[in-house]
Coordinates of C-alpha atoms in Angstrom, one line a residue:
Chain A
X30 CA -17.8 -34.9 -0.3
X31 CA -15.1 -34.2 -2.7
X32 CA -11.8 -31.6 -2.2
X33 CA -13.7 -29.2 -4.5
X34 CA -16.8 -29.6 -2.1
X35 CA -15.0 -28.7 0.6
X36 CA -13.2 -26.1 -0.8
X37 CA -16.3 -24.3 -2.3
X38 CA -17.8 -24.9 1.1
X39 CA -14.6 -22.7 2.4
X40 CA -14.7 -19.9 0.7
X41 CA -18.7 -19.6 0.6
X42 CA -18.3 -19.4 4.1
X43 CA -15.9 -16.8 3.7
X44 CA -17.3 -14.6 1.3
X45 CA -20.6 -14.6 3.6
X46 CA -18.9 -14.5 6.9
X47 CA -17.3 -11.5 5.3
X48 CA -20.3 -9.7 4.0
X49 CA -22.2 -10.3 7.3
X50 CA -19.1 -8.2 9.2
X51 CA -19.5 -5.4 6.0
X52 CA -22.7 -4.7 7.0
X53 CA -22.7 -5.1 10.9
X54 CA -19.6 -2.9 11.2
X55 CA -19.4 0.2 13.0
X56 CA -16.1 1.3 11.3
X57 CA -16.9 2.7 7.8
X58 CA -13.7 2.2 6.4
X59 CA -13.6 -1.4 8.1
X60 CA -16.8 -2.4 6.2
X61 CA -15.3 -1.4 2.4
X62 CA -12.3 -3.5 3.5
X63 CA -14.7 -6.0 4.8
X64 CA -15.9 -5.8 0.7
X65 CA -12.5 -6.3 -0.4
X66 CA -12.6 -10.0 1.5
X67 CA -16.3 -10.7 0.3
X68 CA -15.4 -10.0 -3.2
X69 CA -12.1 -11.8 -3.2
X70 CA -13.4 -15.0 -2.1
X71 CA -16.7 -14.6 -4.6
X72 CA -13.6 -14.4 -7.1
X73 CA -12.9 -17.8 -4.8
X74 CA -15.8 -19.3 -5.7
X75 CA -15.8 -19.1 -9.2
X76 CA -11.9 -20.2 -9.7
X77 CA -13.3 -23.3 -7.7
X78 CA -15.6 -23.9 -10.4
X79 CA -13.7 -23.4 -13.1
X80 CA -14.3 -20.0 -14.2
X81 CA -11.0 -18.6 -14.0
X82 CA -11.6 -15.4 -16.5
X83 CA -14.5 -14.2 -14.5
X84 CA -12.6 -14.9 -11.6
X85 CA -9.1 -12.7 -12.7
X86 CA -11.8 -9.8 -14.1
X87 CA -13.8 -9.6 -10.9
X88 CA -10.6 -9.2 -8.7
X89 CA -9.2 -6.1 -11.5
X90 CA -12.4 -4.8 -11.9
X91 CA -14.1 -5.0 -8.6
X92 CA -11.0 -5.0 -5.6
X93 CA -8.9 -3.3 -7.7
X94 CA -10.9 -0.5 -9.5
X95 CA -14.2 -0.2 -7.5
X96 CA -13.0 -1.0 -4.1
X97 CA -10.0 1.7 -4.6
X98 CA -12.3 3.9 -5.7
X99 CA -14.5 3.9 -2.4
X100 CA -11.7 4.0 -0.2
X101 CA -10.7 7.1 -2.4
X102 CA -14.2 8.8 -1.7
X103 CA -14.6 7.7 2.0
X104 CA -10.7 9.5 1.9
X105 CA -12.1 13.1 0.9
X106 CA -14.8 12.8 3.7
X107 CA -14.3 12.6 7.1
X108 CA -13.9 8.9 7.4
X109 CA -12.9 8.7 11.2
X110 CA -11.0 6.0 12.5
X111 CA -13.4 4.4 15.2
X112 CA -17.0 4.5 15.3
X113 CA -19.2 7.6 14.5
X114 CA -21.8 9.4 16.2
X115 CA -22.6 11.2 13.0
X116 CA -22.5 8.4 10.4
X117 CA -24.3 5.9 12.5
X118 CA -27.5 4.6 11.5
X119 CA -30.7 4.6 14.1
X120 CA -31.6 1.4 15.8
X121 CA -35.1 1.4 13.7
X122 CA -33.2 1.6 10.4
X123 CA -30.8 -1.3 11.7
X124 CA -33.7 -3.5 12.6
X125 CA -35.5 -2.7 9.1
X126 CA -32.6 -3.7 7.4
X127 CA -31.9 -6.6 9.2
X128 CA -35.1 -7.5 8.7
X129 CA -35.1 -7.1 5.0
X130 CA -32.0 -9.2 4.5
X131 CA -33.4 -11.8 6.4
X132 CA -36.3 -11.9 4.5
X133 CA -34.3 -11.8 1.0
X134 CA -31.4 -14.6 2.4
X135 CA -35.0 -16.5 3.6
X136 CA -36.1 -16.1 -0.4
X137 CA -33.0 -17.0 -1.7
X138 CA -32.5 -20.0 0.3
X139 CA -36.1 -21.3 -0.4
X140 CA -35.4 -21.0 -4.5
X141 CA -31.6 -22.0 -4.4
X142 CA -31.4 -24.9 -1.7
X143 CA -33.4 -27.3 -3.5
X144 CA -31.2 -27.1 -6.8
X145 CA -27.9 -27.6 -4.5
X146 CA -25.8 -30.8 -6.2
X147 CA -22.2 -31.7 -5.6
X148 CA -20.1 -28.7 -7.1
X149 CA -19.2 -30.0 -10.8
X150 CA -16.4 -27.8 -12.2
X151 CA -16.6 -27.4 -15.7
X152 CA -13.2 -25.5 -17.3
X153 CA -14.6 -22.1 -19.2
X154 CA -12.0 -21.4 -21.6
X155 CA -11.6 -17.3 -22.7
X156 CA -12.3 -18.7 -26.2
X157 CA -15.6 -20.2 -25.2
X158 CA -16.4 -17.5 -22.8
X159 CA -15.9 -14.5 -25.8
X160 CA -18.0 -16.7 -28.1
X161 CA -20.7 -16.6 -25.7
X162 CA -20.4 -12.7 -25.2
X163 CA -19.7 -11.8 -28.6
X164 CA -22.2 -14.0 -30.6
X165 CA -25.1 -15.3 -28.5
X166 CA -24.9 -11.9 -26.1
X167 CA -23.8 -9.6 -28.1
X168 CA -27.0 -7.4 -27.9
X169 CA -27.0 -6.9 -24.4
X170 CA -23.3 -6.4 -23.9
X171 CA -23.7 -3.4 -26.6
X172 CA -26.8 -2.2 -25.1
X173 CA -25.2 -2.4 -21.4
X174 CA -21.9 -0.3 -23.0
X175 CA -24.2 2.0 -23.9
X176 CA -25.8 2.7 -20.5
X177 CA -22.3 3.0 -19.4
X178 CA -21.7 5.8 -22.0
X179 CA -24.9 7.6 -21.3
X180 CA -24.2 7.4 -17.7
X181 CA -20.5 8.5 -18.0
X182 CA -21.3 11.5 -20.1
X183 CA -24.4 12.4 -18.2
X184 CA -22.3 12.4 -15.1
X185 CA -20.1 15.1 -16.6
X186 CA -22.3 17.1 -17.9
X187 CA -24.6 17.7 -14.4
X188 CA -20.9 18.2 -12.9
X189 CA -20.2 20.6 -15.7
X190 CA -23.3 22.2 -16.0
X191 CA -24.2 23.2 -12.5
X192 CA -20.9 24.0 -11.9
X193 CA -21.2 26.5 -14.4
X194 CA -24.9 27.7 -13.4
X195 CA -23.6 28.1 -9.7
X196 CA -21.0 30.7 -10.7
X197 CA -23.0 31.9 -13.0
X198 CA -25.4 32.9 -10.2
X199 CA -22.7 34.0 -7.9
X200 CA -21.8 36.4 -10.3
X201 CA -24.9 38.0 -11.1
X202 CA -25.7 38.3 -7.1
X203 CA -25.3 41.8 -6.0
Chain B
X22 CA -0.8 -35.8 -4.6
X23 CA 1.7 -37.9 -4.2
X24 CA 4.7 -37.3 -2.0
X25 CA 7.1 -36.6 -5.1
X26 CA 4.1 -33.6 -6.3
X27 CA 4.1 -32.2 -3.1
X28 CA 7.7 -32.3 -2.9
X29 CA 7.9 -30.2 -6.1
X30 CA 5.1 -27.7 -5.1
X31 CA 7.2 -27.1 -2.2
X32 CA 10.5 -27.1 -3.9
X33 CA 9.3 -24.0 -6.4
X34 CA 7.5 -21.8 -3.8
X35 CA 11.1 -21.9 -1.8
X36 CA 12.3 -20.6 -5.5
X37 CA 9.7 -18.2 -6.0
X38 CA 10.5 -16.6 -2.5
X39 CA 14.0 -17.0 -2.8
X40 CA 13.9 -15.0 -6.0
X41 CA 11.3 -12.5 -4.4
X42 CA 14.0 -11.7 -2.0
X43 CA 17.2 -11.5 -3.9
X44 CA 16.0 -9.8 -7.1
X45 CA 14.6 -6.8 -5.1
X46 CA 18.1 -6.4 -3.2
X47 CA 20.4 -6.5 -6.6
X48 CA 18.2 -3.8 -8.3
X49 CA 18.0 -1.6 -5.2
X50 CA 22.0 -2.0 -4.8
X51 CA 22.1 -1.8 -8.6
X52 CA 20.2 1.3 -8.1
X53 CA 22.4 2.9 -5.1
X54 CA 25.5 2.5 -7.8
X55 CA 24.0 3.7 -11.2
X56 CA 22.2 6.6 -9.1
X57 CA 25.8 7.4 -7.7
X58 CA 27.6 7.5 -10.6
X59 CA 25.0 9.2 -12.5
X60 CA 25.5 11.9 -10.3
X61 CA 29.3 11.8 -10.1
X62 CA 29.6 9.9 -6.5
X63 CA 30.8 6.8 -5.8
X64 CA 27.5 5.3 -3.7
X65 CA 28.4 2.8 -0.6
X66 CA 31.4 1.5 -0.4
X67 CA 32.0 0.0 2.7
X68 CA 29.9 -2.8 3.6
X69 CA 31.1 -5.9 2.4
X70 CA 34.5 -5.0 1.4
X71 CA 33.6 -5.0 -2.2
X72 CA 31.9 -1.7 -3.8
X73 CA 29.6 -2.0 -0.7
X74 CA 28.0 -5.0 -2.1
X75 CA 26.6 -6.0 1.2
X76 CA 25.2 -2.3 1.8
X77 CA 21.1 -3.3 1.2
X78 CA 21.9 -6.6 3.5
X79 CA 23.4 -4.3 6.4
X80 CA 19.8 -1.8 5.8
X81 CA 18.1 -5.2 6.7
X82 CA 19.8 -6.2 9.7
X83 CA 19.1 -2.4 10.8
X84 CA 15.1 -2.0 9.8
X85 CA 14.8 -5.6 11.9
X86 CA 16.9 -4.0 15.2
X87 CA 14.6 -1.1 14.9
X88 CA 11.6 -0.7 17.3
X89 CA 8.4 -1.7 15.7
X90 CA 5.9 1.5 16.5
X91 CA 2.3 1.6 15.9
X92 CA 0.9 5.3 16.7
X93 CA -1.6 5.6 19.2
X94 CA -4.4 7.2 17.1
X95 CA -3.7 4.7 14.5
X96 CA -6.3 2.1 13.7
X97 CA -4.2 -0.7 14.8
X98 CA -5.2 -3.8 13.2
X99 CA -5.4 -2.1 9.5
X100 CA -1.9 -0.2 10.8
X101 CA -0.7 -3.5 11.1
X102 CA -1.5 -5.5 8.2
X103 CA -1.1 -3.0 5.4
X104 CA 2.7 -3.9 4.7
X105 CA 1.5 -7.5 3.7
X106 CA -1.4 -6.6 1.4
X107 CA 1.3 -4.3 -0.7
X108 CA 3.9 -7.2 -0.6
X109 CA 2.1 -10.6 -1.2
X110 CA 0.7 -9.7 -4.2
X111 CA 4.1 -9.0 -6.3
X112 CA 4.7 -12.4 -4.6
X113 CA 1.7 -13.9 -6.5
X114 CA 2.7 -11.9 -9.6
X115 CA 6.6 -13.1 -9.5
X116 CA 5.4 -16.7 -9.6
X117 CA 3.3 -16.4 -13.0
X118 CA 5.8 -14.6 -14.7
X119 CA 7.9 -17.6 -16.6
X120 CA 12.0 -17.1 -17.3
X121 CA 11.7 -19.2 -20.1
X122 CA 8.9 -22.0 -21.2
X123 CA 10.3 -24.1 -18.4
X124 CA 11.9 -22.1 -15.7
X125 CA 8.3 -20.9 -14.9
X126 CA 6.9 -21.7 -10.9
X127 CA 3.1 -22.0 -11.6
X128 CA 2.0 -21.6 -15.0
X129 CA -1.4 -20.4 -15.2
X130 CA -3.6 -20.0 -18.2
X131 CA -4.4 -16.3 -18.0
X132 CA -1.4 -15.0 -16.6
X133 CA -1.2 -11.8 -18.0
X134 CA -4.8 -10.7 -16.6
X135 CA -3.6 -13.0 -13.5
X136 CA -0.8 -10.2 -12.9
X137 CA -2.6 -7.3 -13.6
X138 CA -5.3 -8.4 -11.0
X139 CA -2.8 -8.8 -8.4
X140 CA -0.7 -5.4 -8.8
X141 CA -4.2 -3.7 -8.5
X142 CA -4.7 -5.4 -4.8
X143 CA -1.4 -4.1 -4.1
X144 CA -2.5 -0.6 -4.2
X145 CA -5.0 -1.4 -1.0
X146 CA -1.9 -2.2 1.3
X147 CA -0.8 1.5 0.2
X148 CA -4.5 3.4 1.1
X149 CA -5.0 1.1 4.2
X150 CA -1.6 2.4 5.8
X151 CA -2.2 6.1 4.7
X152 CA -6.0 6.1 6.2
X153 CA -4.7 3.8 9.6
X154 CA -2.0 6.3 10.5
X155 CA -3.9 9.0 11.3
X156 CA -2.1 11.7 10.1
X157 CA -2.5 14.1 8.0
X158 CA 0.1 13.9 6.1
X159 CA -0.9 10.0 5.2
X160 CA -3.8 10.4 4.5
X161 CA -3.2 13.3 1.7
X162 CA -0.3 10.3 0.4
X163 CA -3.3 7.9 -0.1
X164 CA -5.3 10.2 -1.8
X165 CA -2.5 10.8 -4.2
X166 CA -1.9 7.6 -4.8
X167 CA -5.5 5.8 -4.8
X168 CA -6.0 8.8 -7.5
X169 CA -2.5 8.5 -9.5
X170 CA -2.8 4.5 -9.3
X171 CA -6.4 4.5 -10.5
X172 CA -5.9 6.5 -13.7
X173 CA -3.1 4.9 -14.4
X174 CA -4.1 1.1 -14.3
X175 CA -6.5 1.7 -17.3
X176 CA -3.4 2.3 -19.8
X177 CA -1.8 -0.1 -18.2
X178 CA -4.5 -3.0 -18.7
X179 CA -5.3 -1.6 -22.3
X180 CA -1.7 -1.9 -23.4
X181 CA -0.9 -5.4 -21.6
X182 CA -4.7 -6.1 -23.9
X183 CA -3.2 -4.8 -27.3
X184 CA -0.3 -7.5 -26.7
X185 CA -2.7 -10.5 -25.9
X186 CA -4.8 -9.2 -29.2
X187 CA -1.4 -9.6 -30.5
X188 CA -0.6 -12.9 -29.6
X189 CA -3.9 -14.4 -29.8
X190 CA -2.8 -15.2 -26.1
X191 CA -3.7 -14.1 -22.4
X192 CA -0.9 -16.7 -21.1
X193 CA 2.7 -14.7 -20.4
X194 CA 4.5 -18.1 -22.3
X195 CA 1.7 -18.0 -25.0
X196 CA 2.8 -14.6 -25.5
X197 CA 6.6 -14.3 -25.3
X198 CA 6.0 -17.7 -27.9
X199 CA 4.1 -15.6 -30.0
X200 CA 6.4 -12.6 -30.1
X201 CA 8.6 -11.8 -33.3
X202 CA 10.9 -8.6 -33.6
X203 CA 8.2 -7.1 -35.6
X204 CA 6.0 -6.0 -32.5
X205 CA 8.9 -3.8 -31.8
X206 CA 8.0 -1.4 -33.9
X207 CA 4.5 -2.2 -34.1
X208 CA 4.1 -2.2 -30.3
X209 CA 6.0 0.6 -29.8
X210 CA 3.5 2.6 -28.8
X211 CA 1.8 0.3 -26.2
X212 CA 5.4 -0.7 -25.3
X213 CA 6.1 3.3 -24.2
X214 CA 2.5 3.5 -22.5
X215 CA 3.1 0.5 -20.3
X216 CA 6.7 1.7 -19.5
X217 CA 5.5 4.7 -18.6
X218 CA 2.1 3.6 -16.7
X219 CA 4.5 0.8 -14.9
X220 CA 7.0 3.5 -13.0
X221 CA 3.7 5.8 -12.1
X222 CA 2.2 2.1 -10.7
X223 CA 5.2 2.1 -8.8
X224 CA 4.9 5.3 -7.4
X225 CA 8.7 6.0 -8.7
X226 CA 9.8 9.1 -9.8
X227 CA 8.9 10.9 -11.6
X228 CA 5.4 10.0 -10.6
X229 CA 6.0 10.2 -6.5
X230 CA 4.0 13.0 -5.8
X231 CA 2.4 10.0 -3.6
X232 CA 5.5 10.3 -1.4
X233 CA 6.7 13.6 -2.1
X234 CA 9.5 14.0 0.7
X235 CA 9.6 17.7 0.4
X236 CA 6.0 18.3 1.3
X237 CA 4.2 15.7 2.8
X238 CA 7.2 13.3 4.6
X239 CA 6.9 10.0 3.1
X240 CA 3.2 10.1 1.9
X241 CA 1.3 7.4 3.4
X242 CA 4.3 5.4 4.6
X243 CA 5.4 8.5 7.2
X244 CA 4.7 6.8 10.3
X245 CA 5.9 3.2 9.7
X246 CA 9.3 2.1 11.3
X247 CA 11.6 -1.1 11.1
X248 CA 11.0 -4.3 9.8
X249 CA 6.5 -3.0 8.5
X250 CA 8.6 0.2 6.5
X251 CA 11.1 -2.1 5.3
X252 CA 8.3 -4.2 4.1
X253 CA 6.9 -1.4 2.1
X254 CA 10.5 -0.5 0.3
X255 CA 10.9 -4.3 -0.2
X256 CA 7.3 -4.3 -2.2
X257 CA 8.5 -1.2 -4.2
X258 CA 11.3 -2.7 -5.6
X259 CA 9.6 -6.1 -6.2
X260 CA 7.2 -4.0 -7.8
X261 CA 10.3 -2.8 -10.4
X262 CA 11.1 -6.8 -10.4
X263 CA 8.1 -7.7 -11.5
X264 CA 7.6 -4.5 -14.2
X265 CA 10.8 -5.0 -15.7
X266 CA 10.4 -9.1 -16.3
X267 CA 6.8 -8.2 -17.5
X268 CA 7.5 -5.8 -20.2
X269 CA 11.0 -8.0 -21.4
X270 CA 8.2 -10.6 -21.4
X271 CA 5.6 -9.3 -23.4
X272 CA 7.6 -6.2 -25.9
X273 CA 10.9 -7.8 -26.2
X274 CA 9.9 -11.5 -26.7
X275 CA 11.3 -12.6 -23.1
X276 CA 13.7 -15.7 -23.5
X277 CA 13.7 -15.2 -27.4
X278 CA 17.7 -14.6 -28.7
X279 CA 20.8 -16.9 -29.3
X280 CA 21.2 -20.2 -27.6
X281 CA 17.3 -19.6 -26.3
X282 CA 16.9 -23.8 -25.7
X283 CA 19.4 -23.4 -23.3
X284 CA 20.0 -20.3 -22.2
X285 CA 16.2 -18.8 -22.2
X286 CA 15.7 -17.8 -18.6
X287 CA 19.4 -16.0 -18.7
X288 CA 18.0 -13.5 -21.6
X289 CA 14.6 -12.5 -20.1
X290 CA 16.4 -11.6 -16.9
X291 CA 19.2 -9.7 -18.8
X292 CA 16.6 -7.8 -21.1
X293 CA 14.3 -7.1 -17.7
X294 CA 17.7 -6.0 -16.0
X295 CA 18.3 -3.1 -19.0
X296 CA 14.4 -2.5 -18.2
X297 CA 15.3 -2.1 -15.0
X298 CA 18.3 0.3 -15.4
X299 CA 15.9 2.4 -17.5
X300 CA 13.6 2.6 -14.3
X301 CA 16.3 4.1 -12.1
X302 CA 17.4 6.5 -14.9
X303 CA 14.1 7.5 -14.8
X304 CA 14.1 8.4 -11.6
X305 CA 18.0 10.2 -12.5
X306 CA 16.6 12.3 -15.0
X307 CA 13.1 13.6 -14.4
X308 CA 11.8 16.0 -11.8
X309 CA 8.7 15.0 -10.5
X310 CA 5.4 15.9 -11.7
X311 CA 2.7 17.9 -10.6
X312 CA -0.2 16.2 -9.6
X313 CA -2.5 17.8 -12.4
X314 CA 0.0 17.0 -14.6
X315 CA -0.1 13.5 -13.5
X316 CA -3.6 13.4 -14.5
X317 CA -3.7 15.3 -17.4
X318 CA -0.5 13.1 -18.7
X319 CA -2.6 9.5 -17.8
X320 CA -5.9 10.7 -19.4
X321 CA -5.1 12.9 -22.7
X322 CA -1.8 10.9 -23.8
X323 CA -1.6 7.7 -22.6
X324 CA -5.0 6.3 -22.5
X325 CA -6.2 7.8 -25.9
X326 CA -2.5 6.3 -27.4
X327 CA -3.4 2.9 -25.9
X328 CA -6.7 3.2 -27.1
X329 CA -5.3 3.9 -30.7
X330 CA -2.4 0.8 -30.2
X331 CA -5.6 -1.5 -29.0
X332 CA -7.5 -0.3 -32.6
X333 CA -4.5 -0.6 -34.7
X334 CA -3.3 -4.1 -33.3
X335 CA -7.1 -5.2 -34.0
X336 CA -7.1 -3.9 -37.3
X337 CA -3.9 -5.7 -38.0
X338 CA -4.8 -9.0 -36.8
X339 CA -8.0 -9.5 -38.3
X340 CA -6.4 -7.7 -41.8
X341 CA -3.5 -10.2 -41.3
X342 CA -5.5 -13.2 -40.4

């Protein structure tokens, strides 16, 4: 058991400690700052082995961008302080789901335990890393930039366009 | 680690705090005197005997007397904990940012993308208190700011990105290293977008329609009191710490100038000091902006003119190379 064992070990138990109280929370704004943890000490896990780029991206891109932005939309509704009558789920749909991750941690654990080995950290330089995602996976990083697009402009035009149909159809109503 | 290691590890955190809580103090008094004059008055003058030089310390003894309230609506553990998620991360950020190729505390391979990750955490200690106050008036400061902060972080990370493509270097050293009075002119333009998307990160006017005074109190910050509020002005002006050494880093070549061998870390503070300065004028000159024009400033100017810096550095590099 080596220092980077134990730290992996640390934050793993973090980041699902974290998750776990994400999901089980009856506070909806708790469990997006639930994320925030869960995603910073993912970030943990891979500066522990060595992949400090993806680390740095995954805390700008996912704490800092996505997070914000679903504390932003949990802002313009209601999001009360305290639990919710309103936005609580039914106890079936609690037991279904806690069913269903039990079944896919279950899955998970079955395929991945066996291949666990003392954590080896292996230093990913950026140089290496943009070799790899501009020359060996450069297909799918264009093809996945593309879905973005589609999506972003698709996005805007359903905004656009029923926006415009709806008064459209107000202003034709009698 | 060997006793001697550890010794040193400690030895530069003490600097890195020590620093994180001097530098804020001589640019907000720095601030209270260029504001003053600007506006023909002569600032404090009292504490300390000299030009009121003790004036910020005096504010500190005060915010810590004051009685620490948490409202009783308020969601009391987020309440509680928001002043530390804005402040530790400038912390974080102040420690990667090196004075000169040795006066650095921890120098870390990726910097640059190391202190752009960390300024975006900061903006969660801002929406946390404006949603765990429950009040109105908080909450709508939030809003304004998760919106504000979000559009302008993209400019932000695309112009800090045109100066790595510049340097061939995402490390803060690499990059000062790198720079050559050239990228003045040719970084201009991402030079202007980060200045610009830096104060609006800040939340400083002309861009604090988050904490508009005249209309919604003090944004998301209204119901803090003593030592939590001073927390949040502390991490507001370590926030114009940390700007101002980043941009003399990365557009003005950092501890590049006369004598840089010995007297590197003396030049990147002076040049982030002028930065600085140009921060409170800012703030002097400018009335603040409407929150559509906020938006309409961050997505048709700034973002396509980082986009066009990004293409034209590329273009030059690989032309150049």
């Amino acid at each position: 058991m080596t220092g980077l064992d134990v730290a992996f070990a640390a934050v793993g138990l973090v980041a699902a400690a974290s998750g776990l109280l994400a999901v089980t929370t009856r506070h909806v704004v708790h469990a997006a700052l639930w994320l925030v943890v869960c995603l910073g000490s993912v970030a943990g896990c891979y500066l522990v082995l060595g992949a400090e780029f993806v680390a740095l991206v995954q805390v700008l891109v996912y704490v800092g961008a996505v997070v914000v932005l679903v504390l932003f939309a949990l802002m313009l509704t209601r999001a009360p302080i305290g639990p919710h009558a309103q936005i609580a789920t039914s106890r079936l749909h609690r037991v279904l789901a806690a069913v269903l991750g039990a079944g896919v941690t279950a899955m998970l654990a079955a395929v991945l335990l066996p291949l666990a080995a003392p954590v080896s950290r292996r230093e990913t330089d950026t140089t290496e890393l943009a070799s790899q995602l501009f020359g060996t996976w450069v297909w799918p990083f264009e093809l996945l930039s593309l879905l973005l697009l589609v999506a972003l402009v698709a996005a805007l035009a359903v905004s656009r366009v029923a926006g415009r149909g709806a008064r459209e159809a107000g202003r034709s109503a009698p | 680690m060997t006793a001697l290691e550890a010794l040193e590890v400690v030895l530069r955190s003490v600097a890195v705090l020590a620093a994180f809580l001097v530098l804020p103090l001589l640019v907000g008094q720095t601030e209270h005197k260029v504001m003053a004059h600007m506006q023909g008055r002569l600032g404090p003058m009292y504490a300390g005997g000299f030009h009121g030089w003790a004036q910020l310390v005096a504010d500190g003894v005060k915010f810590v007397q004051k009685e620490d309230i948490t409202p009783a609506a308020a969601d009391k553990g987020v309440f509680r904990f928001a002043p530390a998620v804005a402040l530790i991360p400038y912390l974080v950020a102040m420690a990667v940012i090196p004075l000169s190729p040795d006066v650095v505390a921890a120098d870390a391979p990726a910097s640059a993308v190391l202190v752009l990750a960390v300024t975006a955490v900061g903006i969660l200690g801002t929406l946390m208190a404006g949603w765990a106050s429950a009040n109105k008036y908080s909450l709508l400061g939030a809003m304004r700011a998760a919106a504000q902060l979000l559009s302008y972080e993209l400019p932000l990370v695309l112009s800090v990105a045109s100066v790595c493509l510049a340097a061939g270097s995402l490390s803060l050293s690499g990059i000062a290293a790198a720079w050559s009075p050239w990228w003045l002119l040719w970084q201009l333009p991402g030079a202007v977008v980060f200045l610009v998307a830096a104060v609006a990160e800040l939340q400083r006017p002309p861009f604090d329609m988050p904490v508009a005074d005249s209309e919604i109190v003090f944004g998301a910050y209204t119901e803090y009191t003593g030592l939590r509020f001073a927390f949040f002005l502390l991490s507001e002006y370590a926030g114009i710490v940390v700007m101002s050494l980043l941009f003399a880093v990365l557009y003005l070549g950092g501890w590049q100038g006369p004598f840089s061998d010995q007297l590197g870390w003396v030049w990147t503070m002076l040049k982030g000091f002028v930065i600085a300065v140009v921060v409170i004028w800012l703030r002097v000159s400018w009335p603040r902006l409407r929150e559509d024009q906020l938006q309409r400033l961050a997505w048709l100017v700034l973002v396509p003119l980082a986009l066009a810096q990004l293409a034209l550095t590329g273009v030059w590099v690989v032309a150049s190379a």
